[in-house]
Every structure is written in C-alpha cells, then in structure tokens.
Coordinates of C-alpha atoms in Angstrom, one line a residue:
M202 CA 197.3 -47.3 -105.8
S203 CA 195.3 -49.1 -108.7
H204 CA 191.7 -48.2 -109.0
E205 CA 190.9 -51.9 -108.3
L206 CA 192.6 -51.7 -104.9
K207 CA 191.2 -48.2 -104.1
A208 CA 187.6 -49.6 -104.8
R209 CA 188.1 -52.6 -102.9
L210 CA 189.3 -50.6 -99.8
A211 CA 186.6 -48.1 -100.1
L212 CA 184.1 -50.7 -100.1
E213 CA 185.5 -52.4 -97.1
K214 CA 185.8 -49.2 -95.3
Q215 CA 182.2 -48.3 -96.0
G216 CA 181.0 -51.9 -94.9
F217 CA 179.3 -52.1 -98.2
R218 CA 176.9 -55.0 -98.5
F219 CA 176.0 -56.3 -102.0
T220 CA 172.3 -56.3 -103.0
H221 CA 171.2 -59.2 -105.3
S222 CA 168.0 -57.6 -106.2
L223 CA 169.9 -54.6 -107.6
G224 CA 172.2 -56.8 -109.8
Q225 CA 175.3 -55.7 -107.9
N226 CA 178.0 -57.8 -109.5
F227 CA 180.9 -55.3 -109.5
L228 CA 183.6 -55.3 -112.1
L229 CA 186.6 -54.8 -109.9
N230 CA 189.1 -56.7 -112.2
G231 CA 191.6 -54.1 -113.4
Q232 CA 192.6 -56.3 -116.3
V233 CA 189.0 -56.8 -117.6
V234 CA 188.3 -53.0 -117.1
D235 CA 191.4 -52.0 -119.1
R236 CA 190.2 -54.3 -122.0
I237 CA 186.7 -52.5 -121.9
A238 CA 188.4 -49.2 -122.0
Q239 CA 190.7 -50.2 -124.9
E240 CA 187.6 -51.7 -126.6
A241 CA 185.6 -48.4 -126.2
Q242 CA 188.4 -46.6 -128.0
V243 CA 188.0 -43.5 -125.5
E244 CA 189.7 -40.4 -126.6
P245 CA 190.0 -37.0 -124.6
G246 CA 187.0 -35.1 -124.8
D247 CA 184.7 -38.0 -125.4
N248 CA 181.3 -37.9 -123.7
I249 CA 180.3 -41.2 -121.9
L250 CA 177.1 -42.1 -120.1
E251 CA 177.7 -45.0 -117.7
I252 CA 174.8 -46.9 -116.2
G253 CA 175.5 -48.8 -112.8
P254 CA 179.1 -47.5 -112.1
G255 CA 179.1 -49.5 -109.0
A256 CA 182.4 -49.0 -107.2
G257 CA 183.7 -46.8 -110.1
V258 CA 186.6 -48.8 -111.5
L259 CA 185.5 -48.7 -114.9
T260 CA 184.5 -45.1 -114.4
A261 CA 187.9 -44.2 -113.2
A262 CA 189.4 -45.9 -116.2
L263 CA 187.4 -43.9 -118.7
L264 CA 188.4 -40.6 -116.8
D265 CA 192.1 -41.6 -117.1
R266 CA 191.6 -41.6 -120.8
G267 CA 190.2 -38.2 -120.8
A268 CA 186.5 -38.9 -121.1
K269 CA 183.8 -36.8 -119.5
V270 CA 181.6 -39.4 -117.6
L271 CA 178.1 -39.0 -116.5
A272 CA 177.2 -42.0 -114.4
L273 CA 173.6 -43.1 -113.4
E274 CA 173.7 -45.1 -110.1
L275 CA 170.6 -46.4 -108.3
D276 CA 172.4 -47.2 -105.0
K277 CA 173.1 -44.0 -103.2
G278 CA 175.0 -46.0 -100.5
L279 CA 177.8 -46.0 -103.0
E280 CA 178.3 -42.2 -102.9
E281 CA 181.4 -42.1 -100.8
V282 CA 182.8 -45.1 -102.6
L283 CA 182.4 -43.3 -106.2
A284 CA 183.7 -40.0 -104.6
Q285 CA 186.9 -41.7 -103.6
V286 CA 187.4 -43.9 -106.6
A287 CA 186.3 -41.7 -109.5
P288 CA 185.8 -38.1 -108.0
A289 CA 185.8 -36.3 -111.4
A290 CA 182.9 -38.1 -112.4
Q291 CA 179.3 -36.5 -112.6
V292 CA 177.2 -39.1 -110.6
V293 CA 173.4 -38.9 -110.6
F294 CA 171.6 -41.1 -108.3
Q295 CA 168.7 -42.0 -110.3
D296 CA 166.9 -45.2 -111.5
A297 CA 168.1 -45.4 -115.2
L298 CA 164.8 -47.0 -116.2
K299 CA 163.0 -43.9 -114.8
A300 CA 165.5 -41.1 -115.3
D301 CA 165.3 -38.4 -118.0
I302 CA 168.2 -39.6 -120.0
A303 CA 167.8 -37.3 -122.8
G304 CA 167.7 -34.3 -120.3
L305 CA 170.5 -35.4 -118.2
T306 CA 172.9 -36.1 -121.2
R307 CA 171.9 -32.8 -122.7
Q308 CA 172.8 -30.9 -119.5
A309 CA 176.0 -32.9 -118.9
F310 CA 177.2 -32.8 -122.5
G311 CA 175.5 -29.6 -123.7
G312 CA 173.7 -31.5 -126.5
A313 CA 177.0 -33.0 -127.9
P314 CA 177.1 -36.5 -129.1
F315 CA 177.7 -39.2 -126.4
R316 CA 178.4 -42.9 -126.2
V317 CA 177.4 -45.6 -123.5
V318 CA 179.8 -47.8 -121.9
A319 CA 178.7 -49.9 -118.9
N320 CA 178.7 -52.9 -116.8
L321 CA 174.9 -53.1 -117.0
P322 CA 173.0 -54.8 -113.9
Y323 CA 171.7 -57.7 -116.0
Y324 CA 168.1 -57.5 -114.9
I325 CA 167.7 -54.2 -116.8
T326 CA 169.4 -55.2 -119.9
A327 CA 166.4 -55.6 -122.2
D328 CA 164.6 -52.4 -120.8
I329 CA 167.6 -50.1 -120.7
L330 CA 168.7 -51.1 -124.4
T331 CA 165.1 -50.6 -125.4
R332 CA 165.1 -47.1 -123.8
L333 CA 168.5 -46.1 -125.3
T334 CA 168.0 -47.2 -128.8
R335 CA 164.7 -45.4 -129.0
L336 CA 165.8 -42.0 -127.8
K337 CA 165.0 -39.1 -130.0
T338 CA 168.8 -38.6 -130.1
P339 CA 170.2 -41.9 -129.4
P340 CA 174.0 -42.7 -128.4
H341 CA 176.5 -43.1 -131.2
S342 CA 177.4 -46.4 -129.7
I343 CA 176.7 -48.7 -127.0
L344 CA 179.3 -51.0 -125.4
V345 CA 177.7 -53.0 -122.4
M346 CA 178.5 -56.0 -120.4
V347 CA 175.6 -58.4 -120.6
Q348 CA 174.7 -62.0 -119.9
K349 CA 176.0 -64.2 -122.8
E350 CA 172.6 -65.7 -123.3
A351 CA 171.1 -62.3 -123.7
A352 CA 173.6 -61.4 -126.3
G353 CA 172.8 -64.3 -128.2
R354 CA 169.2 -63.5 -128.2
I355 CA 170.0 -59.8 -129.2
M356 CA 172.1 -61.1 -132.1
A357 CA 169.6 -63.6 -133.3
A358 CA 168.2 -63.4 -136.9
P359 CA 164.7 -63.5 -138.3
G360 CA 163.1 -66.9 -138.1
E361 CA 165.6 -68.1 -135.6
K362 CA 164.1 -69.4 -132.4
R363 CA 165.8 -66.8 -130.0
Y364 CA 164.8 -63.8 -132.5
C365 CA 162.7 -61.4 -130.3
L366 CA 161.4 -57.9 -130.1
L367 CA 164.6 -56.9 -128.4
A368 CA 166.8 -58.1 -131.1
A369 CA 164.5 -56.4 -133.6
T370 CA 164.7 -53.1 -131.7
V371 CA 168.5 -53.3 -131.2
Q372 CA 169.4 -54.2 -134.7
N373 CA 167.3 -51.4 -136.2
Y374 CA 169.6 -49.2 -134.1
G375 CA 172.8 -50.8 -134.7
A376 CA 174.8 -53.8 -135.5
P377 CA 175.6 -55.8 -132.6
R378 CA 178.8 -58.0 -132.1
V379 CA 180.4 -59.8 -129.2
A380 CA 183.9 -58.0 -128.3
F381 CA 185.0 -60.7 -125.8
Q382 CA 183.8 -63.1 -123.2
V383 CA 184.3 -62.8 -119.3
G384 CA 183.9 -65.5 -116.7
P385 CA 182.2 -65.2 -113.4
E386 CA 185.4 -64.9 -111.6
A387 CA 186.0 -61.5 -112.9
F388 CA 182.9 -60.0 -110.9
T389 CA 182.7 -59.4 -107.1
P390 CA 180.5 -61.3 -106.1
P391 CA 180.6 -63.8 -109.0
P392 CA 177.4 -64.3 -110.9
H393 CA 176.3 -67.8 -111.9
V394 CA 176.5 -67.0 -115.8
M395 CA 179.1 -66.1 -118.3
S396 CA 179.1 -62.6 -119.5
V397 CA 180.0 -60.9 -122.8
L398 CA 181.1 -57.4 -123.7
L399 CA 178.5 -56.5 -126.3
D400 CA 179.4 -53.7 -128.9
I401 CA 176.4 -52.1 -130.8
E402 CA 177.7 -49.6 -133.3
R403 CA 174.9 -47.3 -134.5
H404 CA 173.8 -47.5 -138.0
A405 CA 174.2 -44.4 -140.2
A406 CA 170.6 -44.8 -141.0
P407 CA 168.1 -47.5 -139.6
P408 CA 167.7 -50.4 -141.9
A409 CA 163.9 -49.9 -141.6
Q410 CA 162.1 -46.8 -141.6
A411 CA 158.3 -46.5 -141.5
R412 CA 156.2 -43.5 -142.0
D413 CA 154.8 -43.5 -138.6
E414 CA 157.2 -44.5 -135.9
E415 CA 154.5 -45.4 -133.3
T416 CA 152.8 -47.8 -135.8
F417 CA 156.0 -49.3 -136.5
R418 CA 156.8 -50.0 -132.9
K419 CA 153.3 -51.6 -132.5
V420 CA 153.7 -53.7 -135.3
M421 CA 157.2 -54.9 -133.9
A422 CA 155.6 -55.7 -130.8
A423 CA 152.7 -57.4 -132.3
C424 CA 155.0 -59.7 -134.4
F425 CA 156.2 -61.3 -131.2
A426 CA 153.2 -61.1 -128.9
M427 CA 152.0 -64.6 -129.4
R428 CA 154.6 -66.5 -131.2
R429 CA 152.6 -69.7 -132.0
K430 CA 150.0 -67.5 -133.9
T431 CA 150.3 -66.0 -137.4
L432 CA 151.0 -62.5 -138.0
V433 CA 147.4 -62.1 -139.3
N434 CA 146.0 -63.2 -135.8
N435 CA 148.5 -60.9 -133.9
L436 CA 147.4 -57.9 -136.1
C437 CA 143.9 -58.6 -135.5
A438 CA 144.6 -58.6 -131.7
A439 CA 146.9 -55.6 -131.8
F440 CA 145.0 -53.3 -134.2
G441 CA 141.4 -54.6 -133.9
L442 CA 141.1 -55.7 -137.5
D443 CA 139.0 -58.4 -138.7
R444 CA 140.6 -61.5 -140.1
G445 CA 139.8 -60.8 -143.7
A446 CA 141.1 -57.3 -143.7
A447 CA 144.4 -58.3 -141.9
A448 CA 145.0 -61.1 -144.3
G449 CA 144.5 -58.9 -147.3
L450 CA 147.0 -56.2 -145.6
V451 CA 149.6 -59.0 -145.1
E452 CA 149.3 -60.3 -148.6
G453 CA 149.3 -56.8 -150.2
C454 CA 152.8 -56.4 -148.4
G455 CA 154.0 -59.4 -150.4
L456 CA 153.8 -61.9 -147.5
D457 CA 152.1 -65.2 -147.1
A458 CA 148.9 -64.9 -145.1
H459 CA 150.2 -67.8 -142.8
V460 CA 153.6 -66.2 -142.2
R461 CA 154.5 -65.9 -138.2
G462 CA 155.6 -62.4 -137.1
E463 CA 158.9 -63.6 -135.8
A464 CA 159.9 -64.6 -139.5
L465 CA 159.7 -60.9 -140.6
T466 CA 162.7 -58.9 -141.4
L467 CA 162.9 -55.3 -140.1
E468 CA 162.0 -54.1 -143.7
Q469 CA 158.9 -56.2 -143.9
M470 CA 157.8 -55.1 -140.5
A471 CA 158.0 -51.4 -141.7
R472 CA 156.2 -52.3 -145.0
V473 CA 153.3 -53.7 -142.8
A474 CA 153.3 -50.5 -140.7
D475 CA 153.2 -48.4 -143.7
A476 CA 150.2 -50.3 -145.0
L477 CA 148.4 -49.9 -141.8
T478 CA 149.1 -46.2 -141.9
T479 CA 147.8 -46.0 -145.3
E480 CA 144.7 -47.8 -144.4
A481 CA 144.2 -45.5 -141.4

C-alpha cells in the first residue's frame, strides 16, 4: 500500500477535519512527495527536521530513504494518523514557533548536523525561516514548500520593490532557489495559491558578518521599518540618534545620506552596524 493511500485511509478512519487556521493543506500526492525526497538527496543516516508533517506522507518517504526524522506537529489530532503512516518518526506535538528547536534537535540527533525538509504551513513561513536561520547552530540546508509569492520576496535583491527583512535574513544564511513549482491540485484541500519548493543552501560563511550580531539584526530591521523614509530617519528612530549624528554615520560608511534602507546590501548593513558599535 502506498503512503498516499495509507494516509488517506487513516485520515478517513479518524474522521479528520482540516483546520484552515492551522494552514492544513496536506501534501498527499505521492508523485510530488517523491520529487521532494529526490530533491532533498536524502541518504541513510541523514538527520531531518520536518515542520508540519500533516498526515506523514513526506515523513514516510524520508524514512524510506534511511533518514532519521524529527517532526514537529501542532495538531495532536494527527497522532494516530502519523503513528500509522510514519511509525518510525519521532513526532513532537509542539508549536514550531515556540518550541526549543535547538534543544529538540540536539536531543534527537545528539548534536550532529541536521537539515530541514518540510511542507510548511504557509502562515508561519516568515517566522519559522527567521527562527531557523538565526539558530546558533542552524541547519545545513532548508528545503521547504512555500507560496510562490513568498518565494519571490525571499529571492528579491537589494533595491527591488519586494526586497524585505525576510529576504535579507534568509540570504545572509544561504542562497535560495526555486527547485520546482506545484499547483493547488497537489494538496488536500487545495490552497488558492501556487506553491514552489524552495531550496536554501547554507553559505560556508555568511556574506555579511558584523562585530555585534544584535546590533546587526537591529540595523537590518531598521532598514525596512519605514520604507518611504531614508536610512538616516530610520536609524534615528531605532537607535535614538539625532539627525546630524545619523547622517554623519551613514556618510562615514560611504553611503549617501539620502539612501533608503531597502537599497542597502548585506555588507553595507553590516558596515553601518559596525559603525554604530564603534560609536557606542
């Protein structure tokens, strides 16, 4: 019996009802799941963190390839379904946005490297990618299903209209690319959007590294806080600087005093952060 059929039967037996507020658009399509597993290039012994396993079809496919899977699932109503479809997985019923991901992965994998493979609930895309990429020991790669529109924002370049804090955060972690596109018909129930499998390979070293990580993150947030304002205005608001001091600092970093934050590259943001650290 295929994992897809097993999952559908288990869901029917449990009388499971999909909850829109939890972003429950399950990926039960066996062909698409196989493409994801192939794209993940899972080998025996690999450690995989899956977020939002749903009915466990992707979970089972990863297990078939010899992976050790830790799955974080919010809906405890799926406990019996997951036990039937992917019995070898370690399933933790916690909110991925609140769970101690570092502690759970350390416990599950003994501190060994891990990767993320998941069909994400779309409403947590920005928050969970931010959490994952900012872990002290982040995953070696992230392969996730996201809305096509979200992928476009994540891949946007400095100065582009869609460039945002999430894009800057993710791109300082790794290089995002679209592996393939998936239509609504592949999901149960079908969403009202197109989806893509986003592959984010971690950089060997971040493109931009500031002396103080907290200041760097604060500068990144300030760059996108008020998009129609200049970087000088946003730095004044975020760091309590007077306009003259902020303008001098920006110009001291080799930037025009009228530049807007969303036009800065990661390296330029780090330069501003270092200047602020020196000033402090």
